[in-house]
């Protein structure tokens, strides 16, 4: 049996599973492994320091897989923002067919990519933002529940409600993101109206993920309570792994009398977070992780993981189908 959803048909993948476009994680090694296994691998554009470095990474990934893969382009608030147009132009020039967008005011970038006939998968944490993205003509939406790692939005709506609201409200097909790690989760998302799932933390804990083994072991050892929400005071709420740095930043955020972000900025340094993945010191900086850590028990290859998810989902759907029987057999 094979899955046939709007996602698999449009993207040319065999399993409706998308790899999260994670900062400092979405390199060619991981993206190609996910794509080769039948899912959709994603390169993270801003992990690359320049547009030309992104070009090299796209070509590297293409040499490692003949299957479809995507590029994530996230627009973040910044004093000195990256040249998003230049990154988008590289994506167009290199013939990428699928782009995952996220962040603030993505309209101009989405329109630029759409003009090049690129399929757009846009990430949203609210139905209101999803409706705005629909007006821009995006092809798919990624509905991110409060369980997700990283930027969780400000509404605290979990996927059990958010996905059903999406099914009731949206005309654009959507995938579910936040809290997914196995086939039962995929089956549940499909039942709620999604056409696939996005997995971030789960793929970070695979053999091919380019992060230190200590990080992967920390994810396996953690449970669903091992995350911390930071930056809510500045309406930029992020879910991070609960370590000493995150707890120190949280204390300042709660107790500061000035309310100045500068007080927590040293703790939130992206450079420190990147070093965590390189050195394996889980306490060196903040790093994103979802509550789904409670479901992760091993460090498989991407191929084994996706095959397992596929089989589990099939079994779960068959099990649910068996619950419906003719009244005469009751």
PDB file of C-alpha atoms in Angstrom:
ATOM      1  CA  UNK A   1       0.000   0.000   0.000  1.00  0.00           C
ATOM      2  CA  UNK A   2       1.088   3.591  -0.626  1.00  0.00           C
ATOM      3  CA  UNK A   3      -0.227   6.875   0.691  1.00  0.00           C
ATOM      4  CA  UNK A   4      -2.081   9.095  -1.741  1.00  0.00           C
ATOM      5  CA  UNK A   5      -2.679  12.600  -0.382  1.00  0.00           C
ATOM      6  CA  UNK A   6      -2.642  16.085  -1.868  1.00  0.00           C
ATOM      7  CA  UNK A   7       0.914  16.404  -0.508  1.00  0.00           C
ATOM      8  CA  UNK A   8       2.343  13.219  -2.013  1.00  0.00           C
ATOM      9  CA  UNK A   9       0.695  13.879  -5.365  1.00  0.00           C
ATOM     10  CA  UNK A  10       1.847  17.493  -5.694  1.00  0.00           C
ATOM     11  CA  UNK A  11       5.373  17.018  -4.369  1.00  0.00           C
ATOM     12  CA  UNK A  12       6.210  13.640  -5.879  1.00  0.00           C
ATOM     13  CA  UNK A  13       7.013  11.996  -2.548  1.00  0.00           C
ATOM     14  CA  UNK A  14       5.835   8.579  -1.370  1.00  0.00           C
ATOM     15  CA  UNK A  15       5.288   9.176   2.351  1.00  0.00           C
ATOM     16  CA  UNK A  16       3.463  12.351   3.522  1.00  0.00           C
ATOM     17  CA  UNK A  17       6.228  13.372   5.923  1.00  0.00           C
ATOM     18  CA  UNK A  18       8.149  16.648   5.739  1.00  0.00           C
ATOM     19  CA  UNK A  19      11.403  17.344   7.554  1.00  0.00           C
ATOM     20  CA  UNK A  20      11.397  20.555   9.570  1.00  0.00           C
ATOM     21  CA  UNK A  21      13.553  23.352   8.149  1.00  0.00           C
ATOM     22  CA  UNK A  22      15.656  23.685  11.304  1.00  0.00           C
ATOM     23  CA  UNK A  23      18.358  26.310  11.782  1.00  0.00           C
ATOM     24  CA  UNK A  24      21.851  24.750  11.959  1.00  0.00           C
ATOM     25  CA  UNK A  25      20.317  21.336  11.202  1.00  0.00           C
ATOM     26  CA  UNK A  26      18.842  21.576   7.688  1.00  0.00           C
ATOM     27  CA  UNK A  27      21.970  20.690   5.718  1.00  0.00           C
ATOM     28  CA  UNK A  28      22.318  18.470   2.652  1.00  0.00           C
ATOM     29  CA  UNK A  29      23.191  15.366   4.673  1.00  0.00           C
ATOM     30  CA  UNK A  30      19.846  15.335   6.471  1.00  0.00           C
ATOM     31  CA  UNK A  31      17.671  16.692   3.658  1.00  0.00           C
ATOM     32  CA  UNK A  32      18.956  14.156   1.132  1.00  0.00           C
ATOM     33  CA  UNK A  33      18.512  11.267   3.579  1.00  0.00           C
ATOM     34  CA  UNK A  34      14.881  12.226   4.216  1.00  0.00           C
ATOM     35  CA  UNK A  35      14.159  12.636   0.510  1.00  0.00           C
ATOM     36  CA  UNK A  36      15.867   9.363  -0.382  1.00  0.00           C
ATOM     37  CA  UNK A  37      13.647   7.649   2.200  1.00  0.00           C
ATOM     38  CA  UNK A  38      10.469   8.925   0.514  1.00  0.00           C
ATOM     39  CA  UNK A  39       9.741  12.053   2.543  1.00  0.00           C
ATOM     40  CA  UNK A  40      10.493  15.698   1.764  1.00  0.00           C
ATOM     41  CA  UNK A  41      13.893  16.872   2.949  1.00  0.00           C
ATOM     42  CA  UNK A  42      14.419  20.586   3.517  1.00  0.00           C
ATOM     43  CA  UNK A  43      17.554  22.725   3.372  1.00  0.00           C
ATOM     44  CA  UNK A  44      17.506  25.759   5.672  1.00  0.00           C
ATOM     45  CA  UNK A  45      18.502  28.812   3.641  1.00  0.00           C
ATOM     46  CA  UNK A  46      19.636  31.012   6.529  1.00  0.00           C
ATOM     47  CA  UNK A  47      21.862  28.258   7.902  1.00  0.00           C
ATOM     48  CA  UNK A  48      24.057  29.249   4.987  1.00  0.00           C
ATOM     49  CA  UNK A  49      25.955  32.525   5.604  1.00  0.00           C
ATOM     50  CA  UNK A  50      25.447  33.870   2.071  1.00  0.00           C
ATOM     51  CA  UNK A  51      23.198  33.218  -0.936  1.00  0.00           C
ATOM     52  CA  UNK A  52      26.163  31.740  -2.803  1.00  0.00           C
ATOM     53  CA  UNK A  53      26.739  29.292   0.055  1.00  0.00           C
ATOM     54  CA  UNK A  54      23.098  28.271  -0.296  1.00  0.00           C
ATOM     55  CA  UNK A  55      23.733  27.653  -4.000  1.00  0.00           C
ATOM     56  CA  UNK A  56      26.607  25.302  -3.105  1.00  0.00           C
ATOM     57  CA  UNK A  57      24.460  23.471  -0.541  1.00  0.00           C
ATOM     58  CA  UNK A  58      21.626  23.012  -3.057  1.00  0.00           C
ATOM     59  CA  UNK A  59      24.064  21.527  -5.556  1.00  0.00           C
ATOM     60  CA  UNK A  60      25.552  19.307  -2.855  1.00  0.00           C
ATOM     61  CA  UNK A  61      22.092  18.046  -1.926  1.00  0.00           C
ATOM     62  CA  UNK A  62      21.212  17.435  -5.571  1.00  0.00           C
ATOM     63  CA  UNK A  63      24.348  15.284  -5.882  1.00  0.00           C
ATOM     64  CA  UNK A  64      23.151  13.225  -2.906  1.00  0.00           C
ATOM     65  CA  UNK A  65      19.545  12.626  -4.001  1.00  0.00           C
ATOM     66  CA  UNK A  66      17.549  12.472  -7.202  1.00  0.00           C
ATOM     67  CA  UNK A  67      14.316  12.862  -5.236  1.00  0.00           C
ATOM     68  CA  UNK A  68      12.443  16.143  -4.583  1.00  0.00           C
ATOM     69  CA  UNK A  69      13.727  18.361  -1.776  1.00  0.00           C
ATOM     70  CA  UNK A  70      12.814  21.859  -0.654  1.00  0.00           C
ATOM     71  CA  UNK A  71      14.415  24.998   0.765  1.00  0.00           C
ATOM     72  CA  UNK A  72      13.161  26.780   3.888  1.00  0.00           C
ATOM     73  CA  UNK A  73      13.260  30.580   3.823  1.00  0.00           C
ATOM     74  CA  UNK A  74      12.249  32.168   7.136  1.00  0.00           C
ATOM     75  CA  UNK A  75      11.856  35.940   7.382  1.00  0.00           C
ATOM     76  CA  UNK A  76      12.852  37.053  10.872  1.00  0.00           C
ATOM     77  CA  UNK A  77      12.851  40.493  12.515  1.00  0.00           C
ATOM     78  CA  UNK A  78      16.412  41.805  12.530  1.00  0.00           C
ATOM     79  CA  UNK A  79      18.290  45.078  12.793  1.00  0.00           C
ATOM     80  CA  UNK A  80      20.355  44.001   9.791  1.00  0.00           C
ATOM     81  CA  UNK A  81      18.161  41.510   7.901  1.00  0.00           C
ATOM     82  CA  UNK A  82      19.659  39.064   5.403  1.00  0.00           C
ATOM     83  CA  UNK A  83      19.219  39.731   1.714  1.00  0.00           C
ATOM     84  CA  UNK A  84      16.094  37.603   1.374  1.00  0.00           C
ATOM     85  CA  UNK A  85      15.652  38.541  -2.270  1.00  0.00           C
ATOM     86  CA  UNK A  86      19.126  37.251  -3.069  1.00  0.00           C
ATOM     87  CA  UNK A  87      18.444  33.952  -1.289  1.00  0.00           C
ATOM     88  CA  UNK A  88      15.147  33.647  -3.163  1.00  0.00           C
ATOM     89  CA  UNK A  89      16.880  34.354  -6.471  1.00  0.00           C
ATOM     90  CA  UNK A  90      19.366  31.546  -5.852  1.00  0.00           C
ATOM     91  CA  UNK A  91      16.444  29.196  -5.176  1.00  0.00           C
ATOM     92  CA  UNK A  92      14.890  30.232  -8.483  1.00  0.00           C
ATOM     93  CA  UNK A  93      18.152  30.045 -10.429  1.00  0.00           C
ATOM     94  CA  UNK A  94      18.893  26.558  -9.089  1.00  0.00           C
ATOM     95  CA  UNK A  95      15.529  25.214 -10.190  1.00  0.00           C
ATOM     96  CA  UNK A  96      14.136  24.386  -6.752  1.00  0.00           C
ATOM     97  CA  UNK A  97      10.469  23.408  -7.141  1.00  0.00           C
ATOM     98  CA  UNK A  98       9.312  23.592  -3.502  1.00  0.00           C
ATOM     99  CA  UNK A  99       9.957  26.286  -0.876  1.00  0.00           C
ATOM    100  CA  UNK A 100       8.820  26.400   2.732  1.00  0.00           C
ATOM    101  CA  UNK A 101       8.269  29.988   3.873  1.00  0.00           C
ATOM    102  CA  UNK A 102       7.730  31.327   7.368  1.00  0.00           C
ATOM    103  CA  UNK A 103       8.027  34.496   9.395  1.00  0.00           C
ATOM    104  CA  UNK A 104       7.015  38.133   9.105  1.00  0.00           C
ATOM    105  CA  UNK A 105       5.591  39.870   6.014  1.00  0.00           C
ATOM    106  CA  UNK A 106       6.422  37.071   3.554  1.00  0.00           C
ATOM    107  CA  UNK A 107       4.181  38.472   0.792  1.00  0.00           C
ATOM    108  CA  UNK A 108       6.850  39.915  -1.555  1.00  0.00           C
ATOM    109  CA  UNK A 109       9.030  36.805  -1.305  1.00  0.00           C
ATOM    110  CA  UNK A 110       6.071  34.466  -1.843  1.00  0.00           C
ATOM    111  CA  UNK A 111       4.971  36.425  -4.901  1.00  0.00           C
ATOM    112  CA  UNK A 112       8.509  36.362  -6.297  1.00  0.00           C
ATOM    113  CA  UNK A 113       8.725  32.590  -5.868  1.00  0.00           C
ATOM    114  CA  UNK A 114       5.218  31.995  -7.204  1.00  0.00           C
ATOM    115  CA  UNK A 115       6.103  33.974 -10.325  1.00  0.00           C
ATOM    116  CA  UNK A 116       8.785  31.340 -10.933  1.00  0.00           C
ATOM    117  CA  UNK A 117       6.165  28.530 -10.634  1.00  0.00           C
ATOM    118  CA  UNK A 118       7.551  27.318  -7.306  1.00  0.00           C
ATOM    119  CA  UNK A 119       5.214  25.452  -4.940  1.00  0.00           C
ATOM    120  CA  UNK A 120       4.927  27.282  -1.603  1.00  0.00           C
ATOM    121  CA  UNK A 121       4.407  25.582   1.751  1.00  0.00           C
ATOM    122  CA  UNK A 122       3.813  28.346   4.304  1.00  0.00           C
ATOM    123  CA  UNK A 123       4.053  27.869   8.076  1.00  0.00           C
ATOM    124  CA  UNK A 124       1.386  29.430  10.344  1.00  0.00           C
ATOM    125  CA  UNK A 125       0.557  29.236  14.041  1.00  0.00           C
ATOM    126  CA  UNK A 126      -2.936  30.747  13.726  1.00  0.00           C
ATOM    127  CA  UNK A 127      -5.918  30.393  11.401  1.00  0.00           C
ATOM    128  CA  UNK A 128      -5.877  34.169  10.882  1.00  0.00           C
ATOM    129  CA  UNK A 129      -2.357  34.033   9.447  1.00  0.00           C
ATOM    130  CA  UNK A 130      -3.276  30.981   7.380  1.00  0.00           C
ATOM    131  CA  UNK A 131      -6.173  32.866   5.794  1.00  0.00           C
ATOM    132  CA  UNK A 132      -3.817  35.722   4.927  1.00  0.00           C
ATOM    133  CA  UNK A 133      -1.407  33.254   3.319  1.00  0.00           C
ATOM    134  CA  UNK A 134      -4.270  31.762   1.296  1.00  0.00           C
ATOM    135  CA  UNK A 135      -4.860  35.182  -0.242  1.00  0.00           C
ATOM    136  CA  UNK A 136      -1.246  35.154  -1.437  1.00  0.00           C
ATOM    137  CA  UNK A 137      -1.943  31.929  -3.311  1.00  0.00           C
ATOM    138  CA  UNK A 138       0.272  29.534  -1.358  1.00  0.00           C
ATOM    139  CA  UNK A 139      -0.071  25.899  -2.403  1.00  0.00           C
ATOM    140  CA  UNK A 140       0.096  24.291   1.039  1.00  0.00           C
ATOM    141  CA  UNK A 141      -0.044  25.469   4.625  1.00  0.00           C
ATOM    142  CA  UNK A 142       1.836  24.073   7.598  1.00  0.00           C
ATOM    143  CA  UNK A 143      -0.338  24.468  10.676  1.00  0.00           C
ATOM    144  CA  UNK A 144       1.951  24.638  13.724  1.00  0.00           C
ATOM    145  CA  UNK A 145       0.407  23.786  17.059  1.00  0.00           C
ATOM    146  CA  UNK A 146       1.582  25.027  20.447  1.00  0.00           C
ATOM    147  CA  UNK A 147       3.488  21.746  20.945  1.00  0.00           C
ATOM    148  CA  UNK A 148       6.043  22.679  18.300  1.00  0.00           C
ATOM    149  CA  UNK A 149       9.678  23.591  18.837  1.00  0.00           C
ATOM    150  CA  UNK A 150      10.944  27.093  18.188  1.00  0.00           C
ATOM    151  CA  UNK A 151       8.478  29.899  17.466  1.00  0.00           C
ATOM    152  CA  UNK A 152       5.091  28.796  18.823  1.00  0.00           C
ATOM    153  CA  UNK A 153       3.133  32.015  18.291  1.00  0.00           C
ATOM    154  CA  UNK A 154       1.147  33.735  21.005  1.00  0.00           C
ATOM    155  CA  UNK A 155      -2.194  31.914  21.058  1.00  0.00           C
ATOM    156  CA  UNK A 156      -1.284  28.616  22.799  1.00  0.00           C
ATOM    157  CA  UNK A 157      -3.685  26.556  20.679  1.00  0.00           C
ATOM    158  CA  UNK A 158      -2.713  22.891  20.476  1.00  0.00           C
ATOM    159  CA  UNK A 159      -3.077  20.792  17.373  1.00  0.00           C
ATOM    160  CA  UNK A 160      -6.162  18.836  18.388  1.00  0.00           C
ATOM    161  CA  UNK A 161      -8.188  22.044  18.077  1.00  0.00           C
ATOM    162  CA  UNK A 162      -6.030  23.958  15.599  1.00  0.00           C
ATOM    163  CA  UNK A 163      -6.076  21.245  12.940  1.00  0.00           C
ATOM    164  CA  UNK A 164      -9.843  20.854  13.094  1.00  0.00           C
ATOM    165  CA  UNK A 165     -10.253  24.632  12.814  1.00  0.00           C
ATOM    166  CA  UNK A 166      -7.985  24.505   9.781  1.00  0.00           C
ATOM    167  CA  UNK A 167     -10.116  21.774   8.203  1.00  0.00           C
ATOM    168  CA  UNK A 168     -13.284  23.753   8.873  1.00  0.00           C
ATOM    169  CA  UNK A 169     -11.915  27.065   7.630  1.00  0.00           C
ATOM    170  CA  UNK A 170      -9.219  26.673   4.988  1.00  0.00           C
ATOM    171  CA  UNK A 171      -9.555  25.846   1.318  1.00  0.00           C
ATOM    172  CA  UNK A 172      -5.826  25.230   0.892  1.00  0.00           C
ATOM    173  CA  UNK A 173      -4.504  21.758   1.803  1.00  0.00           C
ATOM    174  CA  UNK A 174      -2.423  21.734   4.974  1.00  0.00           C
ATOM    175  CA  UNK A 175       0.031  19.614   6.876  1.00  0.00           C
ATOM    176  CA  UNK A 176       0.281  19.285  10.658  1.00  0.00           C
ATOM    177  CA  UNK A 177       3.360  20.395  12.563  1.00  0.00           C
ATOM    178  CA  UNK A 178       4.223  20.153  16.247  1.00  0.00           C
ATOM    179  CA  UNK A 179       4.137  17.008  18.360  1.00  0.00           C
ATOM    180  CA  UNK A 180       4.655  14.394  15.634  1.00  0.00           C
ATOM    181  CA  UNK A 181       7.166  11.564  15.871  1.00  0.00           C
ATOM    182  CA  UNK A 182       5.497   8.354  14.715  1.00  0.00           C
ATOM    183  CA  UNK A 183       2.947   6.731  12.457  1.00  0.00           C
ATOM    184  CA  UNK A 184       0.134   6.963  14.964  1.00  0.00           C
ATOM    185  CA  UNK A 185       0.644  10.730  14.884  1.00  0.00           C
ATOM    186  CA  UNK A 186       0.517  10.702  11.086  1.00  0.00           C
ATOM    187  CA  UNK A 187      -2.711   8.684  11.123  1.00  0.00           C
ATOM    188  CA  UNK A 188      -4.194  11.086  13.660  1.00  0.00           C
ATOM    189  CA  UNK A 189      -3.244  14.133  11.616  1.00  0.00           C
ATOM    190  CA  UNK A 190      -4.815  12.631   8.498  1.00  0.00           C
ATOM    191  CA  UNK A 191      -7.983  11.897  10.473  1.00  0.00           C
ATOM    192  CA  UNK A 192      -8.115  15.531  11.600  1.00  0.00           C
ATOM    193  CA  UNK A 193      -7.956  16.786   8.022  1.00  0.00           C
ATOM    194  CA  UNK A 194      -4.242  17.225   7.298  1.00  0.00           C
ATOM    195  CA  UNK A 195      -2.585  15.789   4.187  1.00  0.00           C
ATOM    196  CA  UNK A 196       0.736  15.070   5.909  1.00  0.00           C
ATOM    197  CA  UNK A 197       2.945  15.951   8.856  1.00  0.00           C
ATOM    198  CA  UNK A 198       6.091  17.932   9.574  1.00  0.00           C
ATOM    199  CA  UNK A 199       8.655  16.456  11.984  1.00  0.00           C
ATOM    200  CA  UNK A 200      11.507  18.583  13.311  1.00  0.00           C
ATOM    201  CA  UNK A 201      12.770  17.343  16.677  1.00  0.00           C
ATOM    202  CA  UNK A 202      12.224  13.728  15.584  1.00  0.00           C
ATOM    203  CA  UNK A 203      14.499  14.178  12.547  1.00  0.00           C
ATOM    204  CA  UNK A 204      17.076  15.993  14.675  1.00  0.00           C
ATOM    205  CA  UNK A 205      17.380  12.700  16.551  1.00  0.00           C
ATOM    206  CA  UNK A 206      18.444  10.572  13.573  1.00  0.00           C
ATOM    207  CA  UNK A 207      21.803   9.189  12.487  1.00  0.00           C
ATOM    208  CA  UNK A 208      22.105  11.623   9.565  1.00  0.00           C
ATOM    209  CA  UNK A 209      21.206  14.786  11.504  1.00  0.00           C
ATOM    210  CA  UNK A 210      24.362  16.957  11.564  1.00  0.00           C
ATOM    211  CA  UNK A 211      24.322  17.589  15.314  1.00  0.00           C
ATOM    212  CA  UNK A 212      26.498  16.153  18.074  1.00  0.00           C
ATOM    213  CA  UNK A 213      25.538  12.730  19.419  1.00  0.00           C
ATOM    214  CA  UNK A 214      25.159  14.249  22.911  1.00  0.00           C
ATOM    215  CA  UNK A 215      22.224  16.313  21.646  1.00  0.00           C
ATOM    216  CA  UNK A 216      20.538  13.239  20.236  1.00  0.00           C
ATOM    217  CA  UNK A 217      21.045  11.363  23.496  1.00  0.00           C
ATOM    218  CA  UNK A 218      19.650  14.329  25.439  1.00  0.00           C
ATOM    219  CA  UNK A 219      16.495  14.200  23.314  1.00  0.00           C
ATOM    220  CA  UNK A 220      16.095  10.460  23.951  1.00  0.00           C
ATOM    221  CA  UNK A 221      16.643  10.953  27.694  1.00  0.00           C
ATOM    222  CA  UNK A 222      14.224  13.901  27.948  1.00  0.00           C
ATOM    223  CA  UNK A 223      10.464  13.756  28.373  1.00  0.00           C
ATOM    224  CA  UNK A 224       7.572  15.988  27.370  1.00  0.00           C
ATOM    225  CA  UNK A 225       8.215  18.297  30.329  1.00  0.00           C
ATOM    226  CA  UNK A 226      11.759  19.138  29.298  1.00  0.00           C
ATOM    227  CA  UNK A 227      11.115  22.353  27.349  1.00  0.00           C
ATOM    228  CA  UNK A 228      10.929  25.992  28.397  1.00  0.00           C
ATOM    229  CA  UNK A 229       8.986  28.882  26.864  1.00  0.00           C
ATOM    230  CA  UNK A 230      11.022  32.080  26.542  1.00  0.00           C
ATOM    231  CA  UNK A 231      10.534  35.610  25.155  1.00  0.00           C
ATOM    232  CA  UNK A 232       6.789  35.724  25.820  1.00  0.00           C
ATOM    233  CA  UNK A 233       7.335  39.137  27.385  1.00  0.00           C
ATOM    234  CA  UNK A 234       8.365  40.422  23.959  1.00  0.00           C
ATOM    235  CA  UNK A 235       5.688  38.485  22.043  1.00  0.00           C
ATOM    236  CA  UNK A 236       8.277  36.290  20.362  1.00  0.00           C
ATOM    237  CA  UNK A 237       7.570  33.147  22.340  1.00  0.00           C
ATOM    238  CA  UNK A 238       9.952  30.279  21.629  1.00  0.00           C
ATOM    239  CA  UNK A 239       9.988  26.702  22.898  1.00  0.00           C
ATOM    240  CA  UNK A 240      13.498  25.597  23.819  1.00  0.00           C
ATOM    241  CA  UNK A 241      15.242  22.719  25.534  1.00  0.00           C
ATOM    242  CA  UNK A 242      15.165  23.258  29.295  1.00  0.00           C
ATOM    243  CA  UNK A 243      18.808  23.701  30.276  1.00  0.00           C
ATOM    244  CA  UNK A 244      20.732  26.031  32.608  1.00  0.00           C
ATOM    245  CA  UNK A 245      20.924  28.843  30.051  1.00  0.00           C
ATOM    246  CA  UNK A 246      17.200  28.706  29.272  1.00  0.00           C
ATOM    247  CA  UNK A 247      16.306  28.728  32.960  1.00  0.00           C
ATOM    248  CA  UNK A 248      18.642  31.666  33.641  1.00  0.00           C
ATOM    249  CA  UNK A 249      17.061  33.623  30.781  1.00  0.00           C
ATOM    250  CA  UNK A 250      13.588  32.762  32.064  1.00  0.00           C
ATOM    251  CA  UNK A 251      14.441  34.082  35.519  1.00  0.00           C
ATOM    252  CA  UNK A 252      15.600  37.392  34.075  1.00  0.00           C
ATOM    253  CA  UNK A 253      12.535  37.630  31.840  1.00  0.00           C
ATOM    254  CA  UNK A 254      10.184  37.134  34.784  1.00  0.00           C
ATOM    255  CA  UNK A 255      12.025  39.314  37.296  1.00  0.00           C
ATOM    256  CA  UNK A 256      13.377  42.188  35.197  1.00  0.00           C
ATOM    257  CA  UNK A 257      11.987  45.583  36.169  1.00  0.00           C
ATOM    258  CA  UNK A 258      13.181  47.283  32.982  1.00  0.00           C
ATOM    259  CA  UNK A 259      11.636  44.908  30.468  1.00  0.00           C
ATOM    260  CA  UNK A 260      14.596  45.361  28.153  1.00  0.00           C
ATOM    261  CA  UNK A 261      15.388  42.513  25.801  1.00  0.00           C
ATOM    262  CA  UNK A 262      19.063  43.404  26.080  1.00  0.00           C
ATOM    263  CA  UNK A 263      19.081  41.769  29.514  1.00  0.00           C
ATOM    264  CA  UNK A 264      18.368  38.315  28.092  1.00  0.00           C
ATOM    265  CA  UNK A 265      20.036  38.786  24.691  1.00  0.00           C
ATOM    266  CA  UNK A 266      23.384  37.231  25.744  1.00  0.00           C
ATOM    267  CA  UNK A 267      21.550  34.082  26.816  1.00  0.00           C
ATOM    268  CA  UNK A 268      19.578  33.869  23.565  1.00  0.00           C
ATOM    269  CA  UNK A 269      22.628  34.119  21.301  1.00  0.00           C
ATOM    270  CA  UNK A 270      22.290  32.097  18.127  1.00  0.00           C
ATOM    271  CA  UNK A 271      26.058  31.617  18.054  1.00  0.00           C
ATOM    272  CA  UNK A 272      25.933  29.948  21.469  1.00  0.00           C
ATOM    273  CA  UNK A 273      23.077  27.763  20.302  1.00  0.00           C
ATOM    274  CA  UNK A 274      25.005  26.671  17.241  1.00  0.00           C
ATOM    275  CA  UNK A 275      27.963  25.688  19.409  1.00  0.00           C
ATOM    276  CA  UNK A 276      25.707  23.282  21.298  1.00  0.00           C
ATOM    277  CA  UNK A 277      25.237  21.247  18.129  1.00  0.00           C
ATOM    278  CA  UNK A 278      28.968  21.329  17.359  1.00  0.00           C
ATOM    279  CA  UNK A 279      30.527  20.682  20.791  1.00  0.00           C
ATOM    280  CA  UNK A 280      27.779  18.539  22.304  1.00  0.00           C
ATOM    281  CA  UNK A 281      27.630  20.609  25.504  1.00  0.00           C
ATOM    282  CA  UNK A 282      23.851  20.725  26.002  1.00  0.00           C
ATOM    283  CA  UNK A 283      24.226  23.551  28.543  1.00  0.00           C
ATOM    284  CA  UNK A 284      26.299  25.905  26.352  1.00  0.00           C
ATOM    285  CA  UNK A 285      23.381  27.826  24.856  1.00  0.00           C
ATOM    286  CA  UNK A 286      19.684  27.689  24.055  1.00  0.00           C
ATOM    287  CA  UNK A 287      18.458  25.276  21.403  1.00  0.00           C
ATOM    288  CA  UNK A 288      15.019  24.448  20.079  1.00  0.00           C
ATOM    289  CA  UNK A 289      13.199  21.238  20.920  1.00  0.00           C
ATOM    290  CA  UNK A 290       9.544  20.256  21.086  1.00  0.00           C
ATOM    291  CA  UNK A 291       7.448  18.490  23.692  1.00  0.00           C
ATOM    292  CA  UNK A 292       7.527  15.538  21.298  1.00  0.00           C
ATOM    293  CA  UNK A 293      10.809  14.573  22.981  1.00  0.00           C
ATOM    294  CA  UNK A 294       8.631  12.492  25.298  1.00  0.00           C
ATOM    295  CA  UNK A 295       7.822  10.198  22.359  1.00  0.00           C
ATOM    296  CA  UNK A 296      11.369   9.752  21.069  1.00  0.00           C
ATOM    297  CA  UNK A 297      13.145   6.640  22.308  1.00  0.00           C
ATOM    298  CA  UNK A 298      15.921   5.960  19.786  1.00  0.00           C
ATOM    299  CA  UNK A 299      18.287   7.340  17.138  1.00  0.00           C
ATOM    300  CA  UNK A 300      17.404   5.583  13.855  1.00  0.00           C
ATOM    301  CA  UNK A 301      18.456   6.308  10.304  1.00  0.00           C
ATOM    302  CA  UNK A 302      16.054   8.466   8.308  1.00  0.00           C
ATOM    303  CA  UNK A 303      15.246   5.475   6.107  1.00  0.00           C
ATOM    304  CA  UNK A 304      14.344   3.284   9.079  1.00  0.00           C
ATOM    305  CA  UNK A 305      12.361   6.068  10.721  1.00  0.00           C
ATOM    306  CA  UNK A 306      10.238   6.880   7.669  1.00  0.00           C
ATOM    307  CA  UNK A 307       9.632   3.196   6.936  1.00  0.00           C
ATOM    308  CA  UNK A 308       8.520   2.748  10.548  1.00  0.00           C
ATOM    309  CA  UNK A 309       6.234   5.785  10.418  1.00  0.00           C
ATOM    310  CA  UNK A 310       4.668   4.487   7.210  1.00  0.00           C
ATOM    311  CA  UNK A 311       3.989   1.021   8.658  1.00  0.00           C
ATOM    312  CA  UNK A 312       2.680   2.391  11.956  1.00  0.00           C
ATOM    313  CA  UNK A 313       0.313   4.741  10.171  1.00  0.00           C
ATOM    314  CA  UNK A 314      -1.018   1.958   7.956  1.00  0.00           C
ATOM    315  CA  UNK A 315      -1.582  -0.268  11.001  1.00  0.00           C
ATOM    316  CA  UNK A 316      -3.295   2.546  12.909  1.00  0.00           C
ATOM    317  CA  UNK A 317      -5.642   3.303  10.013  1.00  0.00           C
ATOM    318  CA  UNK A 318      -6.495  -0.379   9.589  1.00  0.00           C
ATOM    319  CA  UNK A 319      -7.115  -0.656  13.323  1.00  0.00           C
ATOM    320  CA  UNK A 320      -9.497   2.301  13.212  1.00  0.00           C
ATOM    321  CA  UNK A 321     -11.283   0.852  10.190  1.00  0.00           C
ATOM    322  CA  UNK A 322     -11.825  -2.379  12.115  1.00  0.00           C
ATOM    323  CA  UNK A 323     -13.828  -0.451  14.712  1.00  0.00           C
ATOM    324  CA  UNK A 324     -16.636  -0.008  12.165  1.00  0.00           C
ATOM    325  CA  UNK A 325     -18.686  -3.176  11.784  1.00  0.00           C
ATOM    326  CA  UNK A 326     -22.182  -3.916  10.471  1.00  0.00           C
ATOM    327  CA  UNK A 327     -24.882  -3.714  13.140  1.00  0.00           C
ATOM    328  CA  UNK A 328     -25.706  -7.328  12.412  1.00  0.00           C
ATOM    329  CA  UNK A 329     -22.318  -8.378  13.801  1.00  0.00           C
ATOM    330  CA  UNK A 330     -22.694  -6.531  17.104  1.00  0.00           C
TER     331      UNK A 330
END
